[in-house]
Short mmCIF file of C-alpha atoms in Angstrom, two decimals:
data_model
loop_
_atom_site.label_atom_id
_atom_site.label_comp_id
_atom_site.label_asym_id
_atom_site.label_seq_id
_atom_site.Cartn_x
_atom_site.Cartn_y
_atom_site.Cartn_z
CA MET X 223 17.89 -10.59 -26.71
CA LEU X 224 14.37 -10.20 -27.99
CA LEU X 225 13.74 -11.48 -31.46
CA PRO X 226 14.78 -9.00 -34.16
CA TRP X 227 12.66 -7.82 -37.04
CA PHE X 228 13.06 -10.01 -40.11
CA ALA X 229 11.79 -9.88 -43.67
CA LEU X 230 9.11 -12.27 -44.77
CA ALA X 231 10.76 -15.25 -46.41
CA ALA X 232 9.73 -16.34 -49.84
CA ALA X 233 7.69 -19.52 -49.45
CA VAL X 234 4.99 -21.51 -51.13
CA VAL X 235 1.66 -20.07 -49.95
CA PRO X 236 -0.37 -22.82 -48.23
CA SER X 237 -3.99 -23.18 -49.26
CA PRO X 238 -6.46 -22.10 -46.59
CA GLN X 239 -9.02 -24.65 -45.49
CA GLN X 240 -12.68 -23.62 -45.47
CA ARG X 241 -14.33 -23.86 -42.08
CA PRO X 242 -17.57 -22.73 -40.46
CA CYS X 243 -17.59 -19.14 -39.26
CA PRO X 244 -18.38 -18.29 -35.63
CA PRO X 245 -22.14 -17.72 -35.36
CA ALA X 246 -21.53 -14.13 -34.18
CA LEU X 247 -20.57 -13.17 -37.74
CA GLY X 248 -24.07 -13.81 -39.05
CA GLN X 249 -24.91 -15.00 -42.55
CA GLY X 250 -23.07 -14.35 -45.81
CA VAL X 251 -19.49 -14.69 -44.50
CA GLU X 252 -16.88 -17.20 -45.59
CA CYS X 253 -14.16 -18.29 -43.16
CA SER X 254 -10.93 -20.13 -43.79
CA THR X 255 -7.81 -21.01 -41.81
CA LEU X 256 -4.21 -22.01 -42.42
CA LYS X 257 -1.00 -22.53 -40.51
CA ASP X 258 1.86 -20.44 -41.85
CA ASP X 259 5.47 -21.52 -42.26
CA GLN X 260 6.42 -20.04 -38.88
CA GLY X 261 3.80 -22.03 -36.99
CA ALA X 262 1.13 -19.33 -36.56
CA TRP X 263 -2.56 -20.09 -37.06
CA ILE X 264 -4.27 -17.56 -39.30
CA LEU X 265 -8.02 -17.03 -39.66
CA PHE X 266 -9.65 -15.19 -42.55
CA ALA X 267 -13.24 -13.96 -42.72
CA ARG X 268 -14.67 -12.56 -45.96
CA PRO X 269 -18.20 -11.07 -46.20
CA LYS X 270 -19.78 -11.96 -49.52
CA ALA X 271 -21.11 -8.42 -49.71
CA GLY X 272 -17.96 -6.78 -48.41
CA ASN X 273 -16.91 -3.15 -48.64
CA GLY X 274 -13.53 -3.82 -50.22
CA THR X 275 -11.48 -3.19 -47.09
CA LEU X 276 -9.40 -5.71 -45.13
CA ILE X 277 -8.71 -5.33 -41.41
CA VAL X 278 -5.50 -7.05 -40.25
CA HIS X 279 -5.74 -7.66 -36.51
CA ALA X 280 -3.02 -7.87 -33.86
CA HIS X 281 -4.37 -9.53 -30.72
CA GLY X 282 -3.60 -8.70 -27.09
CA GLY X 283 -2.04 -10.61 -24.24
CA PRO X 284 0.59 -11.77 -24.71
CA ARG X 285 -0.83 -15.26 -24.46
CA LEU X 286 1.70 -17.56 -22.87
CA GLY X 287 0.62 -20.97 -24.13
CA ALA X 288 1.50 -22.65 -27.41
CA PRO X 289 -0.65 -21.45 -30.36
CA GLN X 290 -3.83 -23.38 -31.02
CA ALA X 291 -5.85 -23.58 -34.21
CA ASP X 292 -8.85 -21.85 -32.65
CA ASP X 293 -6.93 -19.04 -30.91
CA PRO X 294 -7.86 -16.37 -33.53
CA ASP X 295 -11.59 -17.17 -33.08
CA GLU X 296 -11.81 -15.23 -29.84
CA ASP X 297 -10.68 -12.00 -31.47
CA LEU X 298 -12.85 -12.45 -34.53
CA VAL X 299 -15.95 -12.94 -32.32
CA ARG X 300 -15.03 -9.94 -30.15
CA PHE X 301 -14.83 -7.67 -33.19
CA SER X 302 -17.48 -9.44 -35.25
CA ALA X 303 -19.36 -6.14 -35.70
CA LEU X 304 -16.65 -5.04 -38.10
CA VAL X 305 -17.20 -8.08 -40.30
CA ARG X 306 -20.96 -7.61 -40.15
CA ALA X 307 -20.34 -4.05 -41.33
CA GLY X 308 -18.59 -5.38 -44.43
CA TYR X 309 -14.90 -5.51 -43.50
CA ALA X 310 -12.85 -8.57 -44.31
CA TRP X 311 -10.65 -9.89 -41.53
CA ALA X 312 -7.25 -11.50 -41.08
CA GLY X 313 -6.06 -12.50 -37.62
CA THR X 314 -3.10 -14.55 -36.38
CA SER X 315 -2.30 -16.49 -33.24
CA TYR X 316 1.40 -15.44 -33.58
CA ARG X 317 4.01 -18.19 -34.01
CA ARG X 318 4.49 -18.75 -30.28
CA GLY X 319 3.17 -17.66 -26.93
CA GLY X 320 4.99 -15.11 -24.80
CA TYR X 321 6.33 -11.60 -25.15
CA GLY X 322 7.94 -10.27 -28.28
CA VAL X 323 6.41 -7.18 -29.92
CA ARG X 324 8.53 -7.28 -33.06
CA MET X 325 7.95 -11.01 -33.44
CA ALA X 326 4.19 -10.46 -33.19
CA ALA X 327 4.39 -7.55 -35.65
CA ALA X 328 6.13 -9.73 -38.20
CA ASP X 329 3.48 -12.43 -37.76
CA THR X 330 0.71 -9.87 -38.13
CA ASP X 331 2.14 -8.59 -41.38
CA ARG X 332 2.55 -12.17 -42.60
CA ALA X 333 -1.20 -12.62 -42.14
CA ARG X 334 -1.69 -9.60 -44.38
CA ALA X 335 0.72 -10.92 -47.00
CA LEU X 336 -0.94 -14.36 -47.01
CA TYR X 337 -4.44 -12.83 -47.40
CA TRP X 338 -3.16 -10.85 -50.39
CA SER X 339 -1.49 -13.89 -51.88
CA VAL X 340 -4.63 -16.01 -51.61
CA TYR X 341 -7.39 -13.52 -52.34
CA GLY X 342 -5.65 -10.61 -54.03
CA ARG X 343 -4.94 -7.16 -52.75
CA PRO X 344 -8.11 -5.46 -51.54
CA GLY X 345 -9.02 -1.86 -52.27
CA MET X 346 -7.86 -0.85 -48.81
CA THR X 347 -6.05 -2.51 -45.90
CA LEU X 348 -6.30 -1.28 -42.32
CA LEU X 349 -4.16 -2.39 -39.38
CA HIS X 350 -5.91 -2.87 -36.00
CA GLY X 351 -4.40 -3.60 -32.58
CA GLN X 352 -6.21 -4.19 -29.28
CA SER X 353 -4.56 -4.13 -25.82
CA TRP X 354 -0.99 -5.48 -26.07
CA GLY X 355 -1.79 -5.86 -29.73
CA GLY X 356 -1.95 -2.07 -29.82
CA ASN X 357 1.76 -2.04 -29.03
CA VAL X 358 2.26 -4.64 -31.80
CA ALA X 359 0.29 -2.61 -34.31
CA ALA X 360 2.02 0.63 -33.34
CA LYS X 361 5.45 -0.98 -33.73
CA LEU X 362 4.49 -2.43 -37.10
CA ALA X 363 3.20 1.03 -38.11
CA GLU X 364 6.68 2.44 -37.47
CA THR X 365 8.78 -0.37 -38.89
CA GLY X 366 6.96 -2.39 -41.51
CA VAL X 367 4.08 -0.71 -43.29
CA LEU X 368 6.07 0.29 -46.40
CA ASP X 369 7.35 -2.06 -49.07
CA ASP X 370 10.89 -2.09 -50.46
CA GLU X 371 10.02 0.80 -52.77
CA GLY X 372 8.63 2.91 -49.96
CA LYS X 373 5.00 2.41 -50.98
CA PRO X 374 2.42 1.73 -48.23
CA LEU X 375 1.26 -1.81 -47.60
CA TYR X 376 -1.51 -0.48 -45.31
CA ASN X 377 -3.73 2.57 -45.66
CA GLY X 378 -4.50 3.36 -42.00
CA VAL X 379 -4.11 2.23 -38.43
CA MET X 380 -6.62 1.91 -35.57
CA ILE X 381 -5.58 1.07 -32.01
CA THR X 382 -8.09 0.37 -29.24
CA ASN X 383 -7.32 0.21 -25.51
CA GLY X 384 -3.72 -0.20 -26.56
CA VAL X 385 -0.40 -0.45 -24.69
CA LEU X 386 1.07 2.69 -26.21
CA ALA X 387 3.64 3.82 -23.66
CA GLY X 388 6.05 1.09 -24.67
CA GLY X 389 7.33 -1.81 -22.60
CA THR X 390 9.84 0.25 -20.59
CA LYS X 391 7.14 2.56 -19.30
CA ALA X 392 3.75 0.88 -19.60
CA TYR X 393 4.33 -1.75 -16.91
CA GLN X 394 5.73 0.49 -14.12
CA PHE X 395 2.39 0.34 -12.27
CA ARG X 396 2.69 -3.46 -12.24
CA VAL X 397 6.29 -3.30 -11.06
CA ASP X 398 5.17 -1.11 -8.17
CA LEU X 399 2.21 -3.41 -7.42
CA ARG X 400 4.47 -6.45 -7.16
CA ALA X 401 6.81 -4.66 -4.74
CA VAL X 402 3.98 -3.26 -2.63
CA TYR X 403 2.22 -6.62 -2.52
CA GLN X 404 5.37 -8.40 -1.37
CA PHE X 405 5.94 -5.83 1.38
CA TYR X 406 2.48 -6.54 2.84
CA CYS X 407 1.93 -10.22 2.02
CA ARG X 408 5.39 -11.84 1.80
CA ASN X 409 4.11 -14.88 -0.07
CA LEU X 410 5.51 -14.33 -3.60
CA PRO X 411 7.82 -15.96 -2.57
CA LYS X 412 6.88 -17.35 0.82
CA ALA X 413 9.50 -17.39 3.59
CA ASP X 414 9.90 -21.16 3.34
CA GLU X 415 10.41 -21.13 -0.44
CA PRO X 416 13.71 -20.55 -2.28
CA ALA X 417 14.24 -16.82 -2.55
CA TYR X 418 14.18 -15.11 -5.93
CA PRO X 419 14.14 -11.45 -7.02
CA ILE X 420 10.55 -10.37 -7.47
CA TRP X 421 11.32 -8.48 -10.65
CA GLN X 422 11.75 -11.79 -12.49
CA GLY X 423 8.10 -12.71 -11.78
CA LEU X 424 8.66 -16.35 -10.85
CA PRO X 425 11.56 -18.80 -11.12
CA LEU X 426 11.75 -20.44 -14.50
CA ASN X 427 10.99 -23.87 -13.00
CA SER X 428 8.14 -22.67 -10.75
CA LYS X 429 5.03 -24.85 -10.88
CA LEU X 430 2.78 -22.21 -9.36
CA THR X 431 -0.58 -22.06 -11.13
CA ARG X 432 -2.97 -19.17 -11.59
CA LYS X 433 -5.38 -20.83 -9.15
CA GLU X 434 -2.63 -21.23 -6.51
CA LEU X 435 -1.62 -17.60 -7.01
CA ALA X 436 -5.19 -16.48 -6.45
CA ALA X 437 -5.30 -18.54 -3.24
CA ARG X 438 -2.19 -16.79 -1.92
CA VAL X 439 -3.61 -13.38 -2.71
CA ASP X 440 -6.88 -14.29 -0.99
CA GLU X 441 -5.05 -15.70 2.05
CA CYS X 442 -3.31 -12.37 2.49
CA THR X 443 -6.00 -9.89 1.52
CA GLY X 444 -9.32 -11.76 1.52
CA VAL X 445 -9.96 -10.37 -1.93
CA ASP X 446 -11.96 -13.47 -2.91
CA THR X 447 -13.63 -13.77 0.49
CA PRO X 448 -16.92 -12.02 1.34
CA ALA X 449 -16.05 -8.67 2.94
CA ALA X 450 -17.84 -9.51 6.17
CA ALA X 451 -15.72 -12.63 6.60
CA ARG X 452 -12.34 -10.95 6.13
CA SER X 453 -10.01 -10.68 9.13
CA ALA X 454 -8.90 -7.32 10.40
CA GLY X 455 -5.41 -8.03 9.00
CA GLN X 456 -6.78 -8.88 5.58
CA VAL X 457 -8.90 -5.74 5.52
CA ALA X 458 -5.92 -3.56 6.46
CA ARG X 459 -3.54 -5.16 3.95
CA LEU X 460 -6.04 -5.00 1.10
CA ARG X 461 -6.85 -1.37 1.91
CA ASP X 462 -3.22 -0.32 1.84
CA ILE X 463 -2.31 -2.26 -1.32
CA LEU X 464 -5.22 -0.76 -3.26
CA ALA X 465 -4.65 2.72 -1.90
CA VAL X 466 -0.97 2.80 -2.76
CA THR X 467 -1.17 1.14 -6.17
CA ARG X 468 -4.57 2.47 -7.23
CA ILE X 469 -5.41 -0.99 -8.56
CA SER X 470 -9.08 -1.90 -8.26
CA GLU X 471 -10.06 -4.78 -6.01
CA GLY X 472 -11.48 -6.73 -8.93
CA GLN X 473 -8.22 -6.42 -10.85
CA LEU X 474 -5.79 -7.38 -8.08
CA VAL X 475 -5.41 -11.07 -8.93
CA GLN X 476 -5.24 -10.48 -12.68
CA GLN X 477 -2.58 -7.78 -12.35
CA LEU X 478 -0.53 -9.91 -9.98
CA ALA X 479 -0.76 -12.79 -12.43
CA TYR X 480 0.79 -10.50 -15.04
CA THR X 481 3.59 -9.59 -12.59
CA SER X 482 4.19 -13.31 -12.04
CA PHE X 483 3.77 -15.25 -15.27
CA THR X 484 4.29 -12.55 -17.92
CA PHE X 485 7.21 -10.96 -16.08
CA ARG X 486 8.81 -14.39 -15.90
CA ASP X 487 8.39 -14.74 -19.67
CA ILE X 488 9.84 -11.27 -20.36
CA VAL X 489 12.80 -11.59 -18.01
CA MET X 490 13.73 -15.26 -18.09
CA LEU X 491 12.83 -16.25 -21.68
CA ARG X 492 13.27 -13.03 -23.64
CA LEU X 493 15.94 -11.10 -21.78
CA GLY X 494 18.22 -13.89 -20.55
CA GLY X 495 17.42 -13.30 -16.90
CA ARG X 496 18.33 -9.60 -16.99
CA ASN X 497 16.13 -7.10 -15.18
CA PRO X 498 14.43 -4.29 -17.17
CA PHE X 499 12.39 -3.03 -14.18
CA ASP X 500 13.28 -0.42 -11.59
CA ASN X 501 11.70 0.95 -8.43
CA SER X 502 14.86 2.32 -6.79
CA GLY X 503 13.56 5.88 -6.92
CA SER X 504 9.85 5.25 -6.46
CA ARG X 505 8.12 6.90 -3.51
CA TYR X 506 4.92 5.24 -2.33
CA SER X 507 2.06 6.98 -0.59
CA GLY X 508 -1.50 6.34 0.58
CA SER X 509 -0.85 3.64 3.17
CA ALA X 510 -1.41 3.71 6.91
CA ASP X 511 2.39 4.05 7.38
CA ASP X 512 4.18 5.40 4.31
CA ALA X 513 7.48 5.77 6.14
CA ALA X 514 7.64 2.06 6.99
CA LEU X 515 6.53 1.14 3.48
CA ASN X 516 9.18 3.24 1.74
CA THR X 517 11.94 2.10 4.15
CA ASN X 518 11.26 -1.63 3.91
CA ILE X 519 9.71 -2.26 0.50
CA PRO X 520 11.83 -4.50 -1.81
CA ARG X 521 13.98 -2.30 -4.01
CA PHE X 522 15.75 -3.13 -7.30
CA ARG X 523 17.56 -1.41 -10.15
CA ALA X 524 17.24 -2.15 -13.83
CA ASP X 525 20.02 -3.56 -15.97
CA PRO X 526 20.68 -0.91 -18.67
CA ASP X 527 21.19 -3.63 -21.32
CA ALA X 528 17.87 -5.22 -20.45
CA VAL X 529 16.14 -1.81 -20.68
CA SER X 530 17.72 -1.22 -24.10
CA ALA X 531 16.59 -4.62 -25.36
CA LEU X 532 13.05 -4.12 -24.14
CA ALA X 533 12.99 -0.59 -25.56
CA PHE X 534 14.19 -1.86 -28.97
CA ASP X 535 11.45 -4.46 -29.01
CA SER X 536 8.51 -2.44 -27.73
CA ASP X 537 9.09 1.28 -27.24
CA LEU X 538 7.68 3.69 -29.82
CA ALA X 539 9.29 6.64 -31.60
CA GLY X 540 6.21 8.25 -33.13
CA ARG X 541 7.55 7.84 -36.66
CA ILE X 542 4.15 7.05 -38.19
CA VAL X 543 3.43 7.49 -41.87
CA LEU X 544 -0.27 6.54 -42.03
CA PRO X 545 -3.51 8.06 -40.71
CA THR X 546 -3.94 6.64 -37.24
CA ILE X 547 -6.87 6.70 -34.79
CA THR X 548 -6.55 5.54 -31.17
CA MET X 549 -9.55 4.96 -28.92
CA HIS X 550 -9.26 4.21 -25.21
CA ALA X 551 -11.77 3.82 -22.37
CA ASN X 552 -11.07 6.31 -19.61
CA GLY X 553 -11.97 3.66 -17.02
CA ASP X 554 -9.91 0.85 -18.55
CA PRO X 555 -9.00 -1.24 -15.48
CA VAL X 556 -6.17 -3.13 -17.19
CA ILE X 557 -4.20 -0.62 -19.24
CA PRO X 558 -4.32 3.00 -18.04
CA ALA X 559 -5.69 5.34 -20.71
CA GLU X 560 -2.90 7.85 -19.97
CA GLY X 561 -0.66 5.75 -22.25
CA ASP X 562 -2.53 7.22 -25.23
CA ALA X 563 -1.48 10.69 -24.11
CA VAL X 564 2.13 9.50 -23.84
CA TYR X 565 1.85 8.19 -27.39
CA ALA X 566 0.30 11.43 -28.67
CA ARG X 567 3.23 13.42 -27.21
CA THR X 568 5.71 11.01 -28.80
CA VAL X 569 4.02 11.31 -32.19
CA ALA X 570 3.89 15.09 -31.91
CA ALA X 571 7.57 15.25 -30.95
CA ALA X 572 8.35 13.30 -34.13
CA GLY X 573 6.44 15.90 -36.15
CA ASN X 574 3.53 13.66 -37.07
CA ALA X 575 0.63 15.00 -35.02
CA ARG X 576 -1.35 15.61 -38.21
CA LEU X 577 -1.52 11.83 -38.70
CA LEU X 578 -3.02 11.03 -35.30
CA LEU X 579 -6.52 11.34 -33.89
CA SER X 580 -6.90 10.31 -30.21
CA LEU X 581 -10.35 9.48 -28.86
CA ARG X 582 -11.61 8.60 -25.38
CA THR X 583 -14.79 6.98 -24.10
CA SER X 584 -16.38 6.95 -20.67
CA GLU X 585 -16.42 3.14 -20.55
CA ASP X 586 -14.79 1.10 -17.82
CA ASN X 587 -14.04 -2.04 -19.82
CA HIS X 588 -10.77 -3.24 -21.34
CA SER X 589 -11.35 -6.21 -23.59
CA LYS X 590 -14.49 -5.03 -25.35
CA MET X 591 -15.86 -1.62 -26.16
CA SER X 592 -19.12 -1.01 -27.97
CA ASP X 593 -19.72 -2.41 -31.47
CA ALA X 594 -20.85 0.96 -32.79
CA GLU X 595 -17.65 2.63 -31.57
CA TYR X 596 -15.42 0.12 -33.35
CA VAL X 597 -17.33 0.45 -36.62
CA ALA X 598 -17.47 4.26 -36.34
CA VAL X 599 -13.70 4.43 -35.91
CA ALA X 600 -13.05 2.06 -38.83
CA ASP X 601 -15.47 3.98 -41.07
CA ALA X 602 -13.95 7.36 -40.07
CA LEU X 603 -10.47 6.03 -40.77
CA THR X 604 -11.62 4.76 -44.16
CA ASP X 605 -13.03 8.21 -45.02
CA TRP X 606 -9.85 9.90 -43.81
CA VAL X 607 -7.79 7.73 -46.17
CA ARG X 608 -10.06 8.42 -49.10
CA SER X 609 -10.52 12.15 -48.59
CA GLY X 610 -7.20 13.05 -47.08
CA ARG X 611 -9.10 15.04 -44.43
CA ARG X 612 -8.41 14.22 -40.79
CA PRO X 613 -11.82 13.87 -39.09
CA ALA X 614 -12.75 15.92 -36.07
CA PRO X 615 -13.73 13.95 -32.95
CA SER X 616 -17.27 15.26 -33.36
CA ASP X 617 -17.40 13.62 -36.82
CA VAL X 618 -16.71 10.22 -35.24
CA PHE X 619 -19.23 10.90 -32.45
CA ARG X 620 -22.00 11.65 -34.97
CA ARG X 621 -21.12 8.65 -37.03
CA CYS X 622 -21.34 6.42 -33.98
CA ASP X 623 -24.69 7.84 -33.01
CA GLY X 624 -26.01 7.04 -36.46
CA LEU X 625 -24.75 3.46 -36.26
CA ALA X 626 -26.29 2.97 -32.80
CA HIS X 627 -29.69 4.16 -34.10
CA GLY X 628 -30.41 6.04 -30.88
CA LYS X 629 -29.60 3.07 -28.66
CA GLN X 630 -26.87 3.02 -26.01
CA GLY X 631 -23.51 2.22 -27.49
CA CYS X 632 -21.68 5.48 -28.01
CA ALA X 633 -19.74 6.72 -25.02
CA PHE X 634 -17.21 9.09 -26.61
CA VAL X 635 -16.17 12.03 -24.46
CA PRO X 636 -14.45 15.29 -25.51
#
């Protein structure tokens, strides 16, 4: 089973150690770090001329390696515009690598609790999640943003390019990709390797590396070979795989890495080898021979207990209690933006549509949107909390334009 939610244990608060801030934060910022009692590395950044608001960040991934002391730096640098705008920051590596939305949510809230213990409760605390961290933040927003007396620990939530359809739905396009790829390429696994069900990603003892995976994909499709040098077979296989799955050529290796290494983590380490994925009823189209594809593609059915466990850990019920803004790039090549619409319907079905504002941009990036957009969303959320008035999308657009000072950087769309 996936790790259950647990309450923060009473413990002696470790003293954070001062350290140099990443240069991207500019001048006038103090940074400190500590390792919590669960093994997570936590990084704090505090502008000396701050605006009194703390942002608690849930990072994406999931990263699969063991936590390292400098893991939170990457996220702080990526969102450094928020600190330069006056927001304090608390980010965590999580206690371990690998999947576990509720585990990561608990670790995120521990970063908040430790910041409060060390520096005192700020005037306002916002929760932010990016990518898979959006799923983490959204789960925390439904399960852990109120104290034992029912009073809010956070004031608002912002989720950017987030995984908001939940684990049982959000990865179906990757499930389909893995099956389609294996139909055409037959090298995950190869014929001369021990067979394993492709829904498990890789065998637990597999030594396959990301580089070796990329080489197999290139051997089959020529995706890393100049187009003019690809064989006719590579051209045909690549064309069909991309047409059926609607994955971009530049994302093929990255998405297959997810279906290999992250699926292995989910299935073998978190679900005890049980299968949460299903393509038994999927119909595939867009290839040169859809009949052959649908007749011969690897098929598999999900284990209901595995689906239930994954749903408990990562699916969302829309039971939000705080003002929430989501922002997603329409052209996000990693996480389809349609997941935000799924989330909006879930929130509305729970009767909480008044607490959600969903925004889109015309960008085609996943890991980083524009600095002005992040700050505009945080500022709009802050005003929403203070005034009690849900902003209109046009309010956020105008705010972003003012922050960008007429320069490119605001790509919001109606």
